[in-house]
CSV table of C-alpha atoms in Angstrom, one decimal:
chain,number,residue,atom,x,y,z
A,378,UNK,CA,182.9,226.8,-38.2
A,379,UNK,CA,179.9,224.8,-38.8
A,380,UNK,CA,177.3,225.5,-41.1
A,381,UNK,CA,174.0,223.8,-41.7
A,382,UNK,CA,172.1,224.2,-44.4
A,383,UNK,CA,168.2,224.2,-44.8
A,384,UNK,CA,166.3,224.2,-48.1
A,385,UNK,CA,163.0,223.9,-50.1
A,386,UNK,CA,163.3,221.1,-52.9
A,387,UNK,CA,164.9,222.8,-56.0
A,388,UNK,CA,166.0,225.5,-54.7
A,389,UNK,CA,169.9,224.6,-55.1
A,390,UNK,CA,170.6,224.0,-51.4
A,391,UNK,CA,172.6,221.7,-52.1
A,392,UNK,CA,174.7,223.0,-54.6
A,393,UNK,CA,175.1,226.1,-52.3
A,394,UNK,CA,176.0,223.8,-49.5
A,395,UNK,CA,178.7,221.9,-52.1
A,396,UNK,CA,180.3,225.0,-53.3
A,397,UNK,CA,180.3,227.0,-49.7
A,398,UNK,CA,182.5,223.9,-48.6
A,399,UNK,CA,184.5,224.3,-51.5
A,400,UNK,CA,185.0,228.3,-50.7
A,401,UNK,CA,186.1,227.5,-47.5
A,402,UNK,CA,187.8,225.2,-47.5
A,403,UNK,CA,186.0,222.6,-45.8
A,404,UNK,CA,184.0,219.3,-46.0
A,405,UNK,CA,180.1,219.3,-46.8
A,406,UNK,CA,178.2,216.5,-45.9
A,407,UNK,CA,174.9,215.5,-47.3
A,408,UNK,CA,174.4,212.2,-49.2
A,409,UNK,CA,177.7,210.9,-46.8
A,410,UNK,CA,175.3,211.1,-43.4
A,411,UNK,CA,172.9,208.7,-44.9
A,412,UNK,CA,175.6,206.8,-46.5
A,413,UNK,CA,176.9,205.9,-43.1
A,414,UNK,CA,173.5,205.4,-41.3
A,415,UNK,CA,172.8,202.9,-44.2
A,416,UNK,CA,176.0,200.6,-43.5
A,417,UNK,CA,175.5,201.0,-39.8
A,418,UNK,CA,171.9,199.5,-40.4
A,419,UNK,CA,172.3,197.2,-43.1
A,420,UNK,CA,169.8,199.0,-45.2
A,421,UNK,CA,170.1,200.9,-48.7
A,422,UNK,CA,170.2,204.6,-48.5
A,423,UNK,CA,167.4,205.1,-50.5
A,424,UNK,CA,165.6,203.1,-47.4
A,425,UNK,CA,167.4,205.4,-44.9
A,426,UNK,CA,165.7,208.7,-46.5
A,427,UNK,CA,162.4,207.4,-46.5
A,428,UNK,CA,162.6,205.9,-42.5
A,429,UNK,CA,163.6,209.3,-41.9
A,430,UNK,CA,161.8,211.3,-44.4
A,431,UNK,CA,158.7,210.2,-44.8
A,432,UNK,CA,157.5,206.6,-43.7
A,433,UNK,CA,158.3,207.8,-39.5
A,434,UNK,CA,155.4,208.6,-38.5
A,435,UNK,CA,152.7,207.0,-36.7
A,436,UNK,CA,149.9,209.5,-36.5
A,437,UNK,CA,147.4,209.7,-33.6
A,438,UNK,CA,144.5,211.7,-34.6
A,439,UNK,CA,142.2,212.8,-31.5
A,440,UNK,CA,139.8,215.2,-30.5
A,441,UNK,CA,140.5,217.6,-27.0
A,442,UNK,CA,137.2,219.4,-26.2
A,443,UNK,CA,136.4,221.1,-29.9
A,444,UNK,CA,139.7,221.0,-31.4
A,445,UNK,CA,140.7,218.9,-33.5
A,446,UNK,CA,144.5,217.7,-32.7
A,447,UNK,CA,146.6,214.9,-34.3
A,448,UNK,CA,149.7,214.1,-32.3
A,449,UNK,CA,152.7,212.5,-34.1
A,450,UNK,CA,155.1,209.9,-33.0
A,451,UNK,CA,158.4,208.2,-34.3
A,452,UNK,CA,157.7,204.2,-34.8
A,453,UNK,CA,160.7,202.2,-33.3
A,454,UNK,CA,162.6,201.3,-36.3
A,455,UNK,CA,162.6,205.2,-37.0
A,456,UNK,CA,163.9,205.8,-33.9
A,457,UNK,CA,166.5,203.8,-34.0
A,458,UNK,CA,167.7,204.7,-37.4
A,459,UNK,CA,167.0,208.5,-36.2
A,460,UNK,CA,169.4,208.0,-33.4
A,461,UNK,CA,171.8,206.8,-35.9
A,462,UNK,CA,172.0,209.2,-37.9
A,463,UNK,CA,172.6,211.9,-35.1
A,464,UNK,CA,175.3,209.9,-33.6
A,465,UNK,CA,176.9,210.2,-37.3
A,466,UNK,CA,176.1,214.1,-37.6
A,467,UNK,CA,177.6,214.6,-34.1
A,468,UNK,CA,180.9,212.6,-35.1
A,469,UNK,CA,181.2,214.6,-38.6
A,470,UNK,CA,180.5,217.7,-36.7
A,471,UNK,CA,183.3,217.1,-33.4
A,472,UNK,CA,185.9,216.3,-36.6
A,473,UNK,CA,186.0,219.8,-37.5
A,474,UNK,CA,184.7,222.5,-39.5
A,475,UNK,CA,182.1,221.7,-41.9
A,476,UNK,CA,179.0,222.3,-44.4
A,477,UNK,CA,176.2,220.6,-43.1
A,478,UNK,CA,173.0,219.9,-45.9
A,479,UNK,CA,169.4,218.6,-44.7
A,480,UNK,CA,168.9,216.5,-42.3
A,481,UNK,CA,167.9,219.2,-39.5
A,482,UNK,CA,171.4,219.3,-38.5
A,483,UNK,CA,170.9,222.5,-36.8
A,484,UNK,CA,168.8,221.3,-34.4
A,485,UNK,CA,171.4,217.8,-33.8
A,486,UNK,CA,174.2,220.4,-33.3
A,487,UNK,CA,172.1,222.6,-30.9
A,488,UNK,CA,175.6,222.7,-28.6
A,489,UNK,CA,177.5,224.1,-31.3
A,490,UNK,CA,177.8,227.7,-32.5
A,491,UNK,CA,176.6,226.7,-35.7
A,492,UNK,CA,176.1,229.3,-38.5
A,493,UNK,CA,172.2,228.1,-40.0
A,494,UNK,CA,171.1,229.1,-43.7
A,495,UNK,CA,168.0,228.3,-45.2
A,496,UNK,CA,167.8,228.4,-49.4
A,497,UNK,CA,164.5,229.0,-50.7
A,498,UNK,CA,163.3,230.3,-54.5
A,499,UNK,CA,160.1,230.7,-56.4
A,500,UNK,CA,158.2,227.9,-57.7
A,501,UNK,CA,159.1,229.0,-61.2
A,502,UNK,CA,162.7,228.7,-60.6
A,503,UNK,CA,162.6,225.5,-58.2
A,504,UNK,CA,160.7,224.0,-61.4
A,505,UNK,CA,163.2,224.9,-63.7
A,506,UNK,CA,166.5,223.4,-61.4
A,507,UNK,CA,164.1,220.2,-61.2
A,508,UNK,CA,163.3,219.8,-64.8
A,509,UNK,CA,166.9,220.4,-65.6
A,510,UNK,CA,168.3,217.9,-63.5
A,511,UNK,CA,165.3,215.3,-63.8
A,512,UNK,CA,165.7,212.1,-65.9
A,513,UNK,CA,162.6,212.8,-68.3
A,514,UNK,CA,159.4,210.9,-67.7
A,515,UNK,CA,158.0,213.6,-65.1
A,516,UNK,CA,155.4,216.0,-66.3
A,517,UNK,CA,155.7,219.8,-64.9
A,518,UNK,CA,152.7,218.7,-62.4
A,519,UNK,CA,154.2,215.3,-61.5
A,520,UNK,CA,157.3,217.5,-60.3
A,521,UNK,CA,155.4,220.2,-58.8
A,522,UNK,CA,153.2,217.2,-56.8
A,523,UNK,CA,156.8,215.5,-55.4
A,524,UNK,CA,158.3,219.2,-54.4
A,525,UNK,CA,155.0,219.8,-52.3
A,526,UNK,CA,155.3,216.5,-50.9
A,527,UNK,CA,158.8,216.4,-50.1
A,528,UNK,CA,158.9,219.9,-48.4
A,529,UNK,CA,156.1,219.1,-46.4
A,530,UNK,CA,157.9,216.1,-44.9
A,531,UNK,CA,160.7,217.9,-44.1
A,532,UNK,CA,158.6,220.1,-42.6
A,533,UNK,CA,156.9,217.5,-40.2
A,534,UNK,CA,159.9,215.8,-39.8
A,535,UNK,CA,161.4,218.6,-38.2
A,536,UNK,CA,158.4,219.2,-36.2
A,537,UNK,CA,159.3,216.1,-34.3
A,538,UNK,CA,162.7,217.4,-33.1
A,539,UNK,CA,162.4,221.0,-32.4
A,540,UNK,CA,159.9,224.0,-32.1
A,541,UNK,CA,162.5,225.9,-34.7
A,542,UNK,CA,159.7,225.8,-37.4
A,543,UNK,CA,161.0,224.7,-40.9
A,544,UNK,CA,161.5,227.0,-43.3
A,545,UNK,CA,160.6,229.7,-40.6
A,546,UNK,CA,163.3,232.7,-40.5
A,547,UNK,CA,163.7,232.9,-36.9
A,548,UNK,CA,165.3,229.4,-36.9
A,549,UNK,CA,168.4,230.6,-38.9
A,550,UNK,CA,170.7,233.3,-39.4
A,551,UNK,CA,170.7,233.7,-43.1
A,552,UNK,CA,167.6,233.2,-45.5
A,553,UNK,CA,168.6,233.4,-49.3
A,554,UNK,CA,166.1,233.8,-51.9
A,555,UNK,CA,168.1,231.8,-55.4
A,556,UNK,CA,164.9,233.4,-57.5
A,557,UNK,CA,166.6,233.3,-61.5
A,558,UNK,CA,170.0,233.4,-60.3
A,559,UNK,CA,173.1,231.2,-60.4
A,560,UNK,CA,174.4,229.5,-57.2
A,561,UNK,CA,177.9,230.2,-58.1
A,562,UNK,CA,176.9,233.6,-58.7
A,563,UNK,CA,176.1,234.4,-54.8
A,564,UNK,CA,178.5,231.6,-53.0
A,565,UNK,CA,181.6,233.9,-53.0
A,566,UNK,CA,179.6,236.8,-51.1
A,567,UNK,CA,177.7,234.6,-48.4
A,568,UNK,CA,181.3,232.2,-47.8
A,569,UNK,CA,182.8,236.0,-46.6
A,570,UNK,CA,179.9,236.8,-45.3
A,571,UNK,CA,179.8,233.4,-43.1
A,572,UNK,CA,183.2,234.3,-42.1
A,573,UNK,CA,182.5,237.6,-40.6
A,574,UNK,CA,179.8,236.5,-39.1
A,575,UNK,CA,182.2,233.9,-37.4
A,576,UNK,CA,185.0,236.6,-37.0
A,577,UNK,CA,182.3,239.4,-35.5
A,578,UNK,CA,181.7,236.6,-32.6
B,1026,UNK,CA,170.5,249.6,-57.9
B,1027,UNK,CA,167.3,249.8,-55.5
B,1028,UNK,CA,167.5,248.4,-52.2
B,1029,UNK,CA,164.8,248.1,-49.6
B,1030,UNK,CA,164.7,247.5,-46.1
B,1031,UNK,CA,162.3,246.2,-44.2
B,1032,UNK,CA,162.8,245.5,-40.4
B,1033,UNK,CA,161.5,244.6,-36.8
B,1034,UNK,CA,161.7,247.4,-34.4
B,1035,UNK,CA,165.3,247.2,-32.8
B,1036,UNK,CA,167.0,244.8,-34.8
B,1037,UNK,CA,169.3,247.5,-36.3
B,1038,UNK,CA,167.9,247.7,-40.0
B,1039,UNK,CA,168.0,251.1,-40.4
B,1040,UNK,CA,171.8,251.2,-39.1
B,1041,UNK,CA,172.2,248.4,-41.9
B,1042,UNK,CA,170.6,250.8,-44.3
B,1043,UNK,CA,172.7,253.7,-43.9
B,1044,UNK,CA,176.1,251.7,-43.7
B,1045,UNK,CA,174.8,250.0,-46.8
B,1046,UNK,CA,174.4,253.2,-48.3
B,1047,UNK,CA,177.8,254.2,-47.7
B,1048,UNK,CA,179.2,250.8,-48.9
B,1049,UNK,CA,177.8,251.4,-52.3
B,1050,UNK,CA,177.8,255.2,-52.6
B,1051,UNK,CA,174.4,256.0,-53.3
B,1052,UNK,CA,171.6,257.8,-50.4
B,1053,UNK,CA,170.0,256.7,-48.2
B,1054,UNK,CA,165.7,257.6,-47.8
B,1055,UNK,CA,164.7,256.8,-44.2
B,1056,UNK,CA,163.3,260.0,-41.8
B,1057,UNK,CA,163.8,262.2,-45.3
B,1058,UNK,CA,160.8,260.3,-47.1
B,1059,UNK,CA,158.1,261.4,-43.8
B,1060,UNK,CA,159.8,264.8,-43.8
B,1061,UNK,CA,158.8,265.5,-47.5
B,1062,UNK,CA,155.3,263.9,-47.3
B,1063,UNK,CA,154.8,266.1,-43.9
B,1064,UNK,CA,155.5,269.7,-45.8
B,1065,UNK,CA,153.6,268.8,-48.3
B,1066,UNK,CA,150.3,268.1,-46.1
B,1067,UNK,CA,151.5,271.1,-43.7
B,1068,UNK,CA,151.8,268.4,-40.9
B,1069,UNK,CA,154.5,267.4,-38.5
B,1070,UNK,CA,156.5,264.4,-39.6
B,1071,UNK,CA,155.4,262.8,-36.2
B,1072,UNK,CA,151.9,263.2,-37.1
B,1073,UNK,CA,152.8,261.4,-40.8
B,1074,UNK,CA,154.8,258.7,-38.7
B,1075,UNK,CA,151.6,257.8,-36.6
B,1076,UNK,CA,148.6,258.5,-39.5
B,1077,UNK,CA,150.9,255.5,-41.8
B,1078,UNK,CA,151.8,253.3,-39.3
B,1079,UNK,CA,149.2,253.4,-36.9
B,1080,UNK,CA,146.3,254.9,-36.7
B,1081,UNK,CA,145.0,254.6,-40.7
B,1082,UNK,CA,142.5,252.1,-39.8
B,1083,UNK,CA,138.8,252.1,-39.9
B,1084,UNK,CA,138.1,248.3,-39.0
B,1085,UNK,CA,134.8,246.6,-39.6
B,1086,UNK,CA,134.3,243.3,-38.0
B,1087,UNK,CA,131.7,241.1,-39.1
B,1088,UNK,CA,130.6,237.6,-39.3
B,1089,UNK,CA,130.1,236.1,-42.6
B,1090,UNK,CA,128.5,232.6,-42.2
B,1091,UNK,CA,130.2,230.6,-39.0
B,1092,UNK,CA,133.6,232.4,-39.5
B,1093,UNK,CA,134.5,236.2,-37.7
B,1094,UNK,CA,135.9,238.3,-40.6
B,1095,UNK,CA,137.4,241.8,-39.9
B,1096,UNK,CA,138.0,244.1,-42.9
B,1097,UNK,CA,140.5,247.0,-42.3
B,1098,UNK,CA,140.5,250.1,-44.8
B,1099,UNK,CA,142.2,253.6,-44.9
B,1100,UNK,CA,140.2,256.4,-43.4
B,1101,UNK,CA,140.4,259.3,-46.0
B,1102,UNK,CA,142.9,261.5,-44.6
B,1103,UNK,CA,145.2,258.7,-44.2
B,1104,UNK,CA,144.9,258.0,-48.0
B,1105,UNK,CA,145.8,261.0,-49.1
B,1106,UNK,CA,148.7,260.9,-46.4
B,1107,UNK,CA,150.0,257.7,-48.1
B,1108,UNK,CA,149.3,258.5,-51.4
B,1109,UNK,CA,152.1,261.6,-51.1
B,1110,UNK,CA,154.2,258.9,-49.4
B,1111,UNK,CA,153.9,256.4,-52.5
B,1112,UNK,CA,154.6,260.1,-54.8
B,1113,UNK,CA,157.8,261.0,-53.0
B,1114,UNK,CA,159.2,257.4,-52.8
B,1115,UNK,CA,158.5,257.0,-56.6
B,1116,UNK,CA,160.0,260.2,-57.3
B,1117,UNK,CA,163.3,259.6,-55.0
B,1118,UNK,CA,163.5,256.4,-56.6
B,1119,UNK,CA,163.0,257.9,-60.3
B,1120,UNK,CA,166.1,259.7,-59.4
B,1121,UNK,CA,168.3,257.1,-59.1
B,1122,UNK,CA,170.3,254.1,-57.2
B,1123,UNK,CA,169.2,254.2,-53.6
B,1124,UNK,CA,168.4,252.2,-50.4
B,1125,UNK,CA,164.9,252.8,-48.8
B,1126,UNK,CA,164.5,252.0,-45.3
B,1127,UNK,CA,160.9,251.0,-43.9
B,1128,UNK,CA,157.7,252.7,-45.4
B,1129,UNK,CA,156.8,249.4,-47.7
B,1130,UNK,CA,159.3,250.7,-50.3
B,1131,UNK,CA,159.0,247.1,-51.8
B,1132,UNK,CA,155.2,247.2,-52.6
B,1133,UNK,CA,155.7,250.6,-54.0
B,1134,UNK,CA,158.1,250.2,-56.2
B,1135,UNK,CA,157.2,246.6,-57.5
B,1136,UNK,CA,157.9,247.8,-61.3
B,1137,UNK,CA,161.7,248.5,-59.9
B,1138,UNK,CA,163.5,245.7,-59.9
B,1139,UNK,CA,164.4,246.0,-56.0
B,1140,UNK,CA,166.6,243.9,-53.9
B,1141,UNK,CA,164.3,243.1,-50.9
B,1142,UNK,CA,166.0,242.9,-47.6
B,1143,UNK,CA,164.7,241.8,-44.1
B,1144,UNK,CA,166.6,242.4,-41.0
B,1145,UNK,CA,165.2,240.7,-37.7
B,1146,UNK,CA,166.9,239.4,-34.2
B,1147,UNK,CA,166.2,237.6,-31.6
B,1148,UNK,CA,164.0,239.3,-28.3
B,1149,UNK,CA,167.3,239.8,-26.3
B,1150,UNK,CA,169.4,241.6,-29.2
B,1151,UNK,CA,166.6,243.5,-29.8
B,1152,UNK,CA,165.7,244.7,-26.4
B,1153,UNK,CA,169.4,245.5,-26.2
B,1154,UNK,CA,169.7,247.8,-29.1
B,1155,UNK,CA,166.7,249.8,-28.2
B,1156,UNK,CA,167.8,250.1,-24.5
B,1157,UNK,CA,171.5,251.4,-25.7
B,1158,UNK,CA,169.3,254.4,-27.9
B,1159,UNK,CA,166.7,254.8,-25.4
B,1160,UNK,CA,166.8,258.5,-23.3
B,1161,UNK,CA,166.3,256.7,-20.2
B,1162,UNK,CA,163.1,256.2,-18.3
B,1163,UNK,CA,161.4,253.4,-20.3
B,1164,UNK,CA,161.5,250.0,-18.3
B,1165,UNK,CA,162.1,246.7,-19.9
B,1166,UNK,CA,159.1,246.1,-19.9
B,1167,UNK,CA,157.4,249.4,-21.5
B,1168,UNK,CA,160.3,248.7,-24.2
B,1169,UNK,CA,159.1,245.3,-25.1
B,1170,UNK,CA,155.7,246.2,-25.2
B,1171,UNK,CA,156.2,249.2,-27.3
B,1172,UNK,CA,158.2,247.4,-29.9
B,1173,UNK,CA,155.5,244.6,-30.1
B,1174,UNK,CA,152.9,247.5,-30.7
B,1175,UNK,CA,155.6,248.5,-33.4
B,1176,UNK,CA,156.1,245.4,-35.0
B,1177,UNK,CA,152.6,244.4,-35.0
B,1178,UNK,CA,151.4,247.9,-36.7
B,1179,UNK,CA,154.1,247.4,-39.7
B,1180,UNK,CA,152.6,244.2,-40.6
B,1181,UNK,CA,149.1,245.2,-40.4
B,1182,UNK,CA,149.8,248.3,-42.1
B,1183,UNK,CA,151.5,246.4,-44.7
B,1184,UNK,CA,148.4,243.9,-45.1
B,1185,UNK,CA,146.6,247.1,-46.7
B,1186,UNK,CA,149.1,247.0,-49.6
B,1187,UNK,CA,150.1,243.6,-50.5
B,1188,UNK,CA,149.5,239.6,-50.2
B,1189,UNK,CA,153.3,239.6,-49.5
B,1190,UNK,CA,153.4,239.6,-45.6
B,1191,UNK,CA,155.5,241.7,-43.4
B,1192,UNK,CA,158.7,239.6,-42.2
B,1193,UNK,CA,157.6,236.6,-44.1
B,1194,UNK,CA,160.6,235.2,-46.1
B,1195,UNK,CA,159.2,235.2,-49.4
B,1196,UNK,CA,158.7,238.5,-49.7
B,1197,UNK,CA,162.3,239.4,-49.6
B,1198,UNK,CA,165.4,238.6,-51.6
B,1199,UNK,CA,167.2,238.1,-48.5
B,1200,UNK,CA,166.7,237.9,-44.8
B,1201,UNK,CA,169.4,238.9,-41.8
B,1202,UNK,CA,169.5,237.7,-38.3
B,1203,UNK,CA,171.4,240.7,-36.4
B,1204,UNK,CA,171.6,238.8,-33.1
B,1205,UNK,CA,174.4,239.4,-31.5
B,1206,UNK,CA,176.6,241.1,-34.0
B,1207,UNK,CA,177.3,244.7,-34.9
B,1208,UNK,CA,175.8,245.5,-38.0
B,1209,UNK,CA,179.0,247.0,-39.4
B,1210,UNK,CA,180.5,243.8,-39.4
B,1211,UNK,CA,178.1,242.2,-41.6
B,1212,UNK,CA,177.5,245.3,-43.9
B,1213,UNK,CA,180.3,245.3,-46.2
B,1214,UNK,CA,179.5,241.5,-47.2
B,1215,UNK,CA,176.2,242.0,-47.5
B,1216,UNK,CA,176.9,245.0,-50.2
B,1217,UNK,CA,179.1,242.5,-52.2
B,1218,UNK,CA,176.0,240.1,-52.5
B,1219,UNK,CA,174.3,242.3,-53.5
B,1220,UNK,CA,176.4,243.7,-56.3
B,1221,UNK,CA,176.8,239.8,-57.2
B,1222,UNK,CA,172.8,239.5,-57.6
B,1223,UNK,CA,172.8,242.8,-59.9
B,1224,UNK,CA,175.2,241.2,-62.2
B,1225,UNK,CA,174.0,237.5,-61.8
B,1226,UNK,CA,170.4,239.0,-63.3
């Protein structure tokens, strides 16, 4: 039973992912991937999610006939710390069952029979969970500016590994809207429901 | 407790919403919402299913500046035709707790505060389904086709109504891949969520 776990910026993903694992009795792993790749490169975590998140990409722009194209390529550190961090997925994943958060996992465990969820909300709510959790400092459209940003590089990010669009319903099996309501509220009902879907096989 | 349905052709969501129905004890408007609309304009409820689905549209291309633009209105017999539909949907709903399969039961009853449900699968599962109800006759081939033609008039038809797209995740609460299960396997857990999101409100 492997689940991954998808998710816009605020939209408690990862608090879903957290207390799924906790329903079931299982592991989740999200800040514990990049913890790993980190050590295995010498390099801080924080240094880790931005290879991989945002600093990757070497952009070709070029023009084919009239269109306009831009073609997108890993640089070689990225690769390398890429490749890292799938061999870490892919050891987590062949330990056992397991909640899987970010980090395109679905697509690394392509071999498995993995159960894919994708958390998405409003932009009213996603605000909110980000105010609430945010240190102070940020203003409403300093946060709303970073949530753009940071969806949009998971977005191309993912584009690099897989046609499965980001964010695009066909690329999992469960899409949950957390619009004004409590995680903890809905966990219960989508842990059974993971485990019929499992059990329905 | 108002629950709407929205599907692609084949992928089992009006199976989903009767069993859902059941699962919470409260009816279930699918076939019985053309029925009404088609005594009420004297007309069979074939000839409401095609004037609402398929053939409302009067479409004017143009070209405005460098860009093709095609607008798409309702002829007038087919806004009278959906203005019933939006009456009886608005009544059934006025009379209490109910799931509404199809008919952008959604859009119409935006002041409800309706759980939004999409159902979709993948080409195989869906192909299956409609092969398993199919009299015979149809090829592959006719089937696929047909349920293109299908999907692709819901989501134009809905574009006369609403921003919200057709099949695009934002416009629902939550969205099910059927693929390969049986939908009354997944049914009884999808009722508990969304008891949970009632109360979580």
């Amino acid at each position: 039973m492997i689940i991954t776990i998808g998710r816009e910026f605020g939209s408690g993903g990862r608090e879903m992912g957290k207390r799924l694992a906790d329903a079931l009795g299982i592991p989740c792993y999200d800040k514990e991937i990049i913890n790993e790749v980190a050590k295995l490169h010498n390099i801080s975590p924080e240094r880790v999610d931005k290879i991989t998140q945002s600093d990757i990409m070497t952009v070709y722009p070029g023009t084919i006939g009239r269109t306009f194209s831009s073609h997108i390529y890993y640089n070689d550190s990225a690769i390398k710390v890429m490749s890292s961090q799938y061999d870490v997925i892919k050891r987590l994943a062949s330990e056992g069952d397991a909640v899987f958060v970010g980090r395109n996992a679905d697509v690394v465990l392509k071999e498995y029979n993995t159960f894919n969820i994708f958390v998405y909300a409003d932009s009213e709510s996603k605000l909110k969970r980000c105010m609430a959790r945010s240190e102070g400092g940020e203003t409403e459209k300093e946060i709303l500016k970073a949530m753009k940003k940071i969806n949009k590089d998971r977005a191309s990010n993912r584009r690099l590994m897989t046609d499965d669009a980001w964010g695009k319903k066909e690329s999992y099996h469960l899409c949950i809207d957390t619009s004004g309501r409590q995680i903890k509220a809905l966990v219960p009902f989508v842990a059974e429901y993971i485990k019929a879907w499992f059990a329905a096989e």
